[in-house]
CSV table of C-alpha atoms and ligand atoms in Angstrom, one decimal:
chain,number,residue,atom,x,y,z
T,606,UNK,CA,-17.3,1.9,25.7
T,607,UNK,CA,-17.4,3.0,22.1
T,608,UNK,CA,-17.3,0.6,19.2
T,609,UNK,CA,-17.7,0.6,15.5
T,610,UNK,CA,-18.5,-2.3,13.1
T,611,UNK,CA,-17.4,-2.1,9.5
T,612,UNK,CA,-17.4,-4.6,6.6
T,613,UNK,CA,-14.1,-6.6,6.8
T,614,UNK,CA,-11.4,-4.4,5.3
T,615,UNK,CA,-9.1,-5.2,2.4
T,616,UNK,CA,-5.5,-4.0,1.9
T,617,UNK,CA,-5.0,-2.6,-1.6
T,618,UNK,CA,-1.2,-2.6,-1.3
T,619,UNK,CA,0.7,-5.2,0.7
T,620,UNK,CA,4.1,-6.8,0.7
T,621,UNK,CA,4.0,-10.4,1.9
T,622,UNK,CA,7.5,-11.4,0.8
T,623,UNK,CA,8.2,-15.1,0.5
T,624,UNK,CA,9.5,-18.1,2.4
T,625,UNK,CA,10.0,-17.7,6.2
T,626,UNK,CA,9.0,-14.0,6.1
T,627,UNK,CA,5.8,-14.8,4.3
T,628,UNK,CA,5.0,-17.4,6.9
T,629,UNK,CA,5.8,-14.9,9.7
T,630,UNK,CA,3.7,-11.9,8.4
T,631,UNK,CA,0.8,-13.5,6.5
T,632,UNK,CA,-1.3,-14.4,9.6
T,633,UNK,CA,-1.3,-10.7,10.8
T,634,UNK,CA,-2.8,-9.5,7.5
T,635,UNK,CA,-5.2,-12.5,7.2
T,636,UNK,CA,-6.6,-11.8,10.6
T,637,UNK,CA,-7.8,-8.3,9.8
T,638,UNK,CA,-8.2,-8.2,6.1
T,639,UNK,CA,-10.3,-10.4,3.7
T,640,UNK,CA,-8.2,-9.7,0.6
T,641,UNK,CA,-5.1,-7.8,-0.4
T,642,UNK,CA,-3.3,-6.7,-3.5
T,643,UNK,CA,0.0,-8.5,-3.3
T,644,UNK,CA,3.1,-6.6,-4.4
T,645,UNK,CA,5.3,-8.5,-6.9
T,646,UNK,CA,8.7,-7.1,-6.0
T,647,UNK,CA,10.2,-10.4,-4.9
T,648,UNK,CA,13.7,-11.4,-5.8
T,649,UNK,CA,13.3,-12.4,-8.6
T,650,UNK,CA,10.1,-10.4,-9.3
T,651,UNK,CA,6.7,-11.9,-10.2
T,652,UNK,CA,6.8,-11.1,-13.9
T,653,UNK,CA,4.8,-13.7,-15.7
T,654,UNK,CA,1.4,-15.4,-15.1
T,655,UNK,CA,3.3,-18.6,-14.3
T,656,UNK,CA,5.2,-16.6,-11.6
T,657,UNK,CA,2.0,-15.2,-10.2
T,658,UNK,CA,0.3,-18.7,-10.1
T,659,UNK,CA,3.3,-20.1,-8.2
T,660,UNK,CA,3.5,-17.2,-5.8
T,661,UNK,CA,-0.3,-17.4,-5.1
T,662,UNK,CA,0.1,-21.1,-4.4
T,663,UNK,CA,2.9,-20.4,-1.9
T,664,UNK,CA,0.8,-17.7,-0.2
T,665,UNK,CA,-2.1,-20.1,0.2
T,666,UNK,CA,0.1,-22.9,1.4
T,667,UNK,CA,1.5,-20.5,4.1
T,668,UNK,CA,-2.0,-19.5,5.3
T,669,UNK,CA,-2.9,-21.0,8.7
T,670,UNK,CA,-5.9,-23.4,8.3
T,671,UNK,CA,-8.1,-21.3,10.6
T,672,UNK,CA,-7.8,-18.1,8.5
T,673,UNK,CA,-9.4,-17.1,5.2
T,674,UNK,CA,-7.7,-14.7,3.0
T,675,UNK,CA,-7.7,-14.0,-0.8
T,676,UNK,CA,-4.5,-12.8,-2.4
T,677,UNK,CA,-5.2,-10.6,-5.4
T,678,UNK,CA,-2.1,-11.0,-7.5
T,679,UNK,CA,-0.2,-8.4,-9.5
T,680,UNK,CA,2.4,-8.7,-12.2
T,681,UNK,CA,5.6,-6.7,-12.1
T,682,UNK,CA,5.9,-4.7,-15.3
T,683,UNK,CA,9.2,-5.0,-17.2
T,684,UNK,CA,10.2,-3.8,-20.6
T,685,UNK,CA,9.9,-7.4,-21.7
T,686,UNK,CA,6.4,-8.0,-20.4
T,687,UNK,CA,4.1,-9.8,-23.0
T,688,UNK,CA,0.7,-8.1,-23.4
T,689,UNK,CA,-0.9,-11.4,-24.3
T,690,UNK,CA,0.3,-13.0,-21.1
T,691,UNK,CA,-1.0,-10.1,-19.0
T,692,UNK,CA,-4.4,-10.2,-20.8
T,693,UNK,CA,-4.8,-14.0,-20.3
T,694,UNK,CA,-3.8,-13.8,-16.6
T,695,UNK,CA,-6.4,-11.1,-16.1
T,696,UNK,CA,-9.1,-12.9,-18.1
T,697,UNK,CA,-8.6,-16.1,-16.0
T,698,UNK,CA,-9.0,-14.1,-12.8
T,699,UNK,CA,-5.5,-15.0,-11.6
T,700,UNK,CA,-4.1,-11.5,-11.7
T,701,UNK,CA,-5.9,-8.3,-10.7
T,702,UNK,CA,-3.5,-5.6,-11.7
T,703,UNK,CA,-0.1,-4.8,-13.1
T,704,UNK,CA,2.5,-2.9,-11.0
T,705,UNK,CA,4.7,-0.2,-12.5
T,706,UNK,CA,7.9,0.5,-10.7
T,707,UNK,CA,10.1,3.1,-12.3
T,708,UNK,CA,13.5,1.3,-12.4
T,709,UNK,CA,15.5,2.2,-9.2
T,710,UNK,CA,12.6,3.9,-7.4
T,711,UNK,CA,12.5,1.5,-4.5
T,712,UNK,CA,13.2,-1.9,-3.0
T,713,UNK,CA,13.8,-4.5,-5.8
T,714,UNK,CA,12.7,-2.2,-8.5
T,715,UNK,CA,15.8,-2.6,-10.7
T,716,UNK,CA,13.9,-4.8,-13.2
T,717,UNK,CA,11.3,-2.0,-13.5
T,718,UNK,CA,10.6,0.4,-16.3
T,719,UNK,CA,13.2,2.8,-17.7
T,720,UNK,CA,11.5,3.8,-20.9
T,721,UNK,CA,7.7,4.0,-20.8
T,722,UNK,CA,7.5,3.8,-24.6
T,723,UNK,CA,8.7,0.2,-24.3
T,724,UNK,CA,5.7,-0.8,-22.3
T,725,UNK,CA,3.0,1.0,-24.3
T,726,UNK,CA,1.7,-2.1,-26.0
T,727,UNK,CA,1.1,-3.6,-22.5
T,728,UNK,CA,-0.6,-0.4,-21.2
T,729,UNK,CA,-2.8,-0.1,-24.4
T,730,UNK,CA,-3.9,-3.8,-24.0
T,731,UNK,CA,-4.7,-3.1,-20.3
T,732,UNK,CA,-6.8,-0.1,-21.2
T,733,UNK,CA,-8.6,-2.2,-23.8
T,734,UNK,CA,-9.5,-4.9,-21.3
T,735,UNK,CA,-10.1,-2.6,-18.3
T,736,UNK,CA,-7.2,-3.9,-16.2
T,737,UNK,CA,-5.8,-1.5,-13.6
T,738,UNK,CA,-2.2,-0.3,-13.5
T,739,UNK,CA,-0.8,0.3,-10.0
T,740,UNK,CA,1.9,2.9,-10.0
T,741,UNK,CA,4.8,3.7,-7.7
T,742,UNK,CA,4.7,7.4,-8.5
T,743,UNK,CA,8.2,8.7,-8.0
T,744,UNK,CA,10.8,9.8,-10.5
T,745,UNK,CA,14.3,8.3,-10.1
T,746,UNK,CA,16.3,11.2,-11.5
T,747,UNK,CA,19.1,11.7,-8.9
T,748,UNK,CA,19.0,15.5,-9.5
T,749,UNK,CA,15.4,15.6,-8.1
T,750,UNK,CA,15.2,16.1,-4.4
T,751,UNK,CA,13.7,13.0,-2.7
T,752,UNK,CA,10.9,15.0,-1.1
T,753,UNK,CA,9.9,16.3,-4.6
T,754,UNK,CA,9.9,13.0,-6.5
T,755,UNK,CA,6.2,12.3,-6.3
T,756,UNK,CA,5.1,15.8,-7.3
T,757,UNK,CA,7.6,15.7,-10.2
T,758,UNK,CA,6.4,12.3,-11.3
T,759,UNK,CA,2.8,13.5,-11.4
T,760,UNK,CA,3.7,16.4,-13.6
T,761,UNK,CA,6.3,14.8,-15.9
T,762,UNK,CA,5.2,11.2,-16.1
T,763,UNK,CA,1.7,10.5,-14.9
T,764,UNK,CA,-0.1,13.4,-16.5
T,765,UNK,CA,1.5,12.7,-20.0
T,766,UNK,CA,0.8,9.0,-19.6
T,767,UNK,CA,-2.9,9.6,-18.8
T,768,UNK,CA,-3.1,11.9,-21.8
T,769,UNK,CA,-1.6,9.2,-24.0
T,770,UNK,CA,-3.7,6.3,-22.7
T,771,UNK,CA,-6.8,8.0,-21.3
T,772,UNK,CA,-8.8,4.7,-20.9
T,773,UNK,CA,-6.2,3.2,-18.7
T,774,UNK,CA,-7.4,2.8,-15.1
T,775,UNK,CA,-4.6,3.9,-12.8
T,776,UNK,CA,-4.1,3.6,-9.0
T,777,UNK,CA,-1.6,6.1,-7.8
T,778,UNK,CA,-0.2,4.1,-4.9
T,779,UNK,CA,0.7,5.3,-1.5
T,780,UNK,CA,0.1,8.9,-2.3
T,781,UNK,CA,2.1,11.1,0.1
T,782,UNK,CA,1.7,14.7,-1.0
T,783,UNK,CA,-0.9,17.4,-1.3
T,784,UNK,CA,0.0,17.6,-5.0
T,785,UNK,CA,-1.0,13.9,-5.3
T,786,UNK,CA,-4.3,14.4,-3.5
T,787,UNK,CA,-5.1,17.5,-5.6
T,788,UNK,CA,-4.2,15.7,-8.8
T,789,UNK,CA,-6.4,12.8,-8.0
T,790,UNK,CA,-9.3,15.0,-7.0
T,791,UNK,CA,-9.1,17.0,-10.2
T,792,UNK,CA,-9.0,13.9,-12.5
T,793,UNK,CA,-11.7,12.0,-14.2
T,794,UNK,CA,-13.0,8.5,-13.5
T,795,UNK,CA,-9.9,6.6,-14.4
T,796,UNK,CA,-7.7,7.7,-11.5
T,797,UNK,CA,-7.7,6.7,-7.8
T,798,UNK,CA,-5.2,6.6,-5.0
T,799,UNK,CA,-4.3,4.4,-2.1
T,800,UNK,CA,-3.0,5.9,1.2
T,801,UNK,CA,-1.0,4.1,3.8
T,802,UNK,CA,-1.7,4.1,7.5
T,803,UNK,CA,1.7,5.5,8.4
T,804,UNK,CA,1.5,8.4,6.1
T,805,UNK,CA,-1.7,9.5,7.9
T,806,UNK,CA,0.2,9.3,11.3
T,807,UNK,CA,3.7,10.5,10.8
T,808,UNK,CA,5.5,13.3,9.0
T,809,UNK,CA,9.2,13.4,8.2
T,810,UNK,CA,10.1,14.6,11.7
T,811,UNK,CA,9.5,11.0,12.8
T,812,UNK,CA,12.4,9.9,10.7
T,813,UNK,CA,14.9,12.7,11.3
T,814,UNK,CA,14.2,14.9,14.4
T,815,UNK,CA,16.1,14.1,17.5
T,816,UNK,CA,18.0,11.2,15.9
T,817,UNK,CA,17.7,9.1,12.8
T,818,UNK,CA,14.9,6.5,13.1
T,819,UNK,CA,15.1,3.9,10.4
T,820,UNK,CA,11.8,2.2,11.3
T,821,UNK,CA,10.0,5.3,10.0
T,822,UNK,CA,11.8,5.3,6.7
T,823,UNK,CA,9.8,4.1,3.7
T,824,UNK,CA,9.3,5.1,0.1
T,825,UNK,CA,7.8,7.4,-0.9
T,826,UNK,CA,9.3,9.0,2.2
T,827,UNK,CA,7.0,10.8,4.6
T,828,UNK,CA,6.8,14.5,3.8
T,829,UNK,CA,6.2,17.7,5.9
T,830,UNK,CA,3.2,18.1,8.1
T,831,UNK,CA,1.1,20.1,5.6
T,832,UNK,CA,1.1,17.0,3.3
T,833,UNK,CA,0.1,14.7,6.1
T,834,UNK,CA,-2.9,16.9,6.8
T,835,UNK,CA,-3.9,16.9,3.1
T,836,UNK,CA,-3.7,13.1,3.2
T,837,UNK,CA,-5.9,12.9,6.3
T,838,UNK,CA,-8.4,15.2,4.8
T,839,UNK,CA,-8.7,13.0,1.6
T,840,UNK,CA,-8.7,9.7,3.5
T,841,UNK,CA,-11.4,10.7,6.0
T,842,UNK,CA,-13.6,12.6,3.4
T,843,UNK,CA,-15.4,9.5,2.2
T,844,UNK,CA,-14.4,10.4,-1.3
T,845,UNK,CA,-14.5,7.1,-3.3
T,846,UNK,CA,-11.2,7.8,-5.1
T,847,UNK,CA,-9.2,7.2,-1.9
T,848,UNK,CA,-8.8,3.9,-0.1
T,849,UNK,CA,-6.4,2.0,2.2
T,850,UNK,CA,-3.3,0.4,0.9
T,851,UNK,CA,-1.1,-0.2,3.9
T,852,UNK,CA,2.2,-0.8,2.1
T,853,UNK,CA,3.0,-2.9,5.1
T,854,UNK,CA,6.6,-3.8,4.0
T,855,UNK,CA,8.5,-6.0,6.5
T,856,UNK,CA,12.3,-6.0,6.6
T,857,UNK,CA,14.3,-7.8,9.3
T,858,UNK,CA,15.8,-5.4,11.8
T,859,UNK,CA,19.5,-5.8,10.6
T,860,UNK,CA,18.5,-4.6,7.2
T,861,UNK,CA,16.8,-1.5,8.6
T,862,UNK,CA,19.3,-0.7,11.4
T,863,UNK,CA,22.5,-0.3,9.4
T,864,UNK,CA,24.5,2.1,7.3
T,865,UNK,CA,22.1,2.0,4.4
T,866,UNK,CA,18.7,0.8,5.7
T,867,UNK,CA,15.9,-0.6,3.6
T,868,UNK,CA,12.7,1.4,3.0
T,869,UNK,CA,9.5,-0.2,4.5
T,870,UNK,CA,7.3,0.0,7.6
T,871,UNK,CA,5.5,-3.0,9.0
T,872,UNK,CA,2.0,-2.0,9.9
T,873,UNK,CA,-0.1,-5.2,9.2
T,874,UNK,CA,-0.6,-5.7,13.0
T,875,UNK,CA,-1.9,-2.4,14.1
T,876,UNK,CA,-3.2,-0.7,11.0
T,877,UNK,CA,-6.9,-0.9,11.9
T,878,UNK,CA,-6.3,0.4,15.4
T,879,UNK,CA,-4.3,3.3,14.1
T,880,UNK,CA,-6.9,4.1,11.4
T,881,UNK,CA,-9.7,4.1,14.0
T,882,UNK,CA,-7.6,6.6,16.0
T,883,UNK,CA,-7.1,8.8,13.0
T,884,UNK,CA,-10.7,8.8,11.8
T,885,UNK,CA,-11.9,9.5,15.4
T,886,UNK,CA,-9.4,12.4,15.7
T,887,UNK,CA,-10.8,13.8,12.4
T,888,UNK,CA,-14.4,13.4,13.6
T,889,UNK,CA,-14.9,11.0,10.7
T,890,UNK,CA,-15.5,7.5,12.2
T,891,UNK,CA,-18.5,7.2,9.9
T,892,UNK,CA,-16.2,7.3,6.9
T,893,UNK,CA,-13.8,4.6,8.1
T,894,UNK,CA,-15.8,1.9,6.3
T,895,UNK,CA,-15.6,3.9,3.0
T,896,UNK,CA,-11.8,4.2,3.3
T,897,UNK,CA,-11.0,0.7,4.6
T,898,UNK,CA,-13.8,-1.5,3.2
T,899,UNK,CA,-15.9,0.0,0.5
T,900,UNK,CA,-14.0,2.4,-1.9
T,901,UNK,CA,-11.3,-0.2,-2.8
T,902,UNK,CA,-13.7,-2.9,-3.9
T,903,UNK,CA,-15.7,-0.4,-5.9
T,904,UNK,CA,-12.6,0.7,-7.7
T,905,UNK,CA,-11.4,-2.8,-8.4
T,906,UNK,CA,-14.9,-4.0,-9.4
T,907,UNK,CA,-15.3,-6.5,-6.5
T,908,UNK,CA,-18.0,-7.0,-3.9
T,909,UNK,CA,-17.7,-5.5,-0.4
T,910,UNK,CA,-16.9,-8.3,2.1
T,911,UNK,CA,-20.0,-9.8,3.9
T,912,UNK,CA,-18.0,-10.5,7.0
T,913,UNK,CA,-17.6,-7.6,9.5
T,914,UNK,CA,-14.9,-6.4,11.9
T,915,UNK,CA,-15.6,-4.6,15.2
T,916,UNK,CA,-13.2,-2.1,16.7
T,917,UNK,CA,-13.6,-1.3,20.4
T,918,UNK,CA,-12.3,1.8,22.1
T,919,UNK,CA,-10.7,0.7,25.4
T,920,UNK,CA,-10.1,3.0,28.4
T,921,UNK,CA,-6.5,1.9,28.6
T,922,UNK,CA,-4.1,2.2,25.6
T,923,UNK,CA,-3.8,-1.1,23.7
T,924,UNK,CA,-0.4,-2.7,23.1
T,925,UNK,CA,1.2,-4.8,20.4
T,926,UNK,CA,4.5,-6.5,20.4
T,927,UNK,CA,7.4,-4.2,19.6
T,928,UNK,CA,8.7,-6.8,17.2
T,929,UNK,CA,7.5,-10.0,15.6
T,930,UNK,CA,9.9,-12.9,15.2
T,931,UNK,CA,10.0,-14.5,11.8
T,932,UNK,CA,12.1,-17.4,10.6
T,933,UNK,CA,14.2,-14.8,8.8
T,934,UNK,CA,14.7,-12.6,12.0
T,935,UNK,CA,12.9,-9.9,14.0
T,936,UNK,CA,10.7,-7.3,12.3
T,937,UNK,CA,9.9,-4.1,14.2
T,938,UNK,CA,6.2,-3.2,14.3
T,939,UNK,CA,5.2,0.4,13.5
T,940,UNK,CA,5.0,2.5,16.6
T,941,UNK,CA,2.5,5.3,16.1
T,942,UNK,CA,4.2,7.4,18.7
T,943,UNK,CA,1.1,8.1,20.7
T,944,UNK,CA,-1.3,6.0,22.8
T,945,UNK,CA,-3.9,4.1,20.8
T,946,UNK,CA,-7.1,3.0,22.5
T,947,UNK,CA,-8.8,1.1,19.6
T,948,UNK,CA,-8.6,-2.6,19.3
T,949,UNK,CA,-10.0,-5.2,16.9
T,950,UNK,CA,-12.5,-7.1,19.0
J,2471,DOR,O1,8.9,1.6,1.7
J,2471,DOR,C1,8.7,0.8,0.8
J,2471,DOR,N1,9.0,-0.5,0.9
J,2471,DOR,N2,8.3,1.3,-0.4
J,2471,DOR,C2,8.3,0.6,-1.5
J,2471,DOR,O2,7.9,1.1,-2.5
J,2471,DOR,C3,8.7,-0.8,-1.5
J,2471,DOR,C4,8.6,-1.4,-0.1
J,2471,DOR,C5,9.4,-2.7,0.1
J,2471,DOR,O3,9.2,-3.6,-0.8
J,2471,DOR,O4,10.1,-2.9,1.1
J,2472,ZN,ZN1,4.9,-1.0,-1.5
């Protein structure tokens, strides 16, 4: 039997939703993760510090009594966001980061940013106080091919933004391309990237080859195999600029399995098992703690968790439920498409 013990991981990009869905999915994240950066793309979005306070209260109220979990709140950047509200929410410890969704880029992003010049006062204030900006890095221009939207964003939006506000600390979230990896590696101290579990495990064939599989559709969409390999190399390298953000994003099955299915993959249940598999395949189990437990806290200026988690490699493949059943309906669990032998002890 092989096992590995690492400091309890954190999830630096998580969708918990609200109401019955929140109640249904929160226990799975809280079992394996000590903290998570909570995405603010609710309907309506979490825009003000008052919204964040109320959402945080709802998350803590939904947390089962036997689990400990710290939600690290984010604010959804709009063209009306008040820099003073952002700064006071950060100073009080209520809010960890601000999330930039280009308007129209993904689920519930229509209140996001259309014109970056309109949010410059917020970004400048954040640079001044050392508050990180989490970015969904895709352009929304319909003339740009969906598989190119991250690379084009880096060139036409992110790079100019970093030149304009060099002191702004930016997390390029759920990076999916070799261009994204190379850009982060070539940048200075103010840029890091999160990587999801599923982008380390699937390429676009999982969505499209042999039939259309909506449960592998997410945004940014999985790219071709060469990109997956670049992501694996970055994640397993131990490089402190790359850390885990699962982007676990539950949608009920009817909203995925339809004529225009939602983007999002639910991985909260089996992320750690899948990661141990990936890191073992890459001969890098000794870097799993860096990716899942150490690099994120270092980037966000937080202590590494004292608690630990042990992963055990079983002789037989481990199994999860195919679906979980929430008060809103069934949610399909990410199927990594190969046997996984690692289990959280
Ligand atoms: O696949 C995704 N799902 N990507 C996002 O950016 C949003 C998320 C969601 O909220 O469902
Ligand atoms: Zn997300």
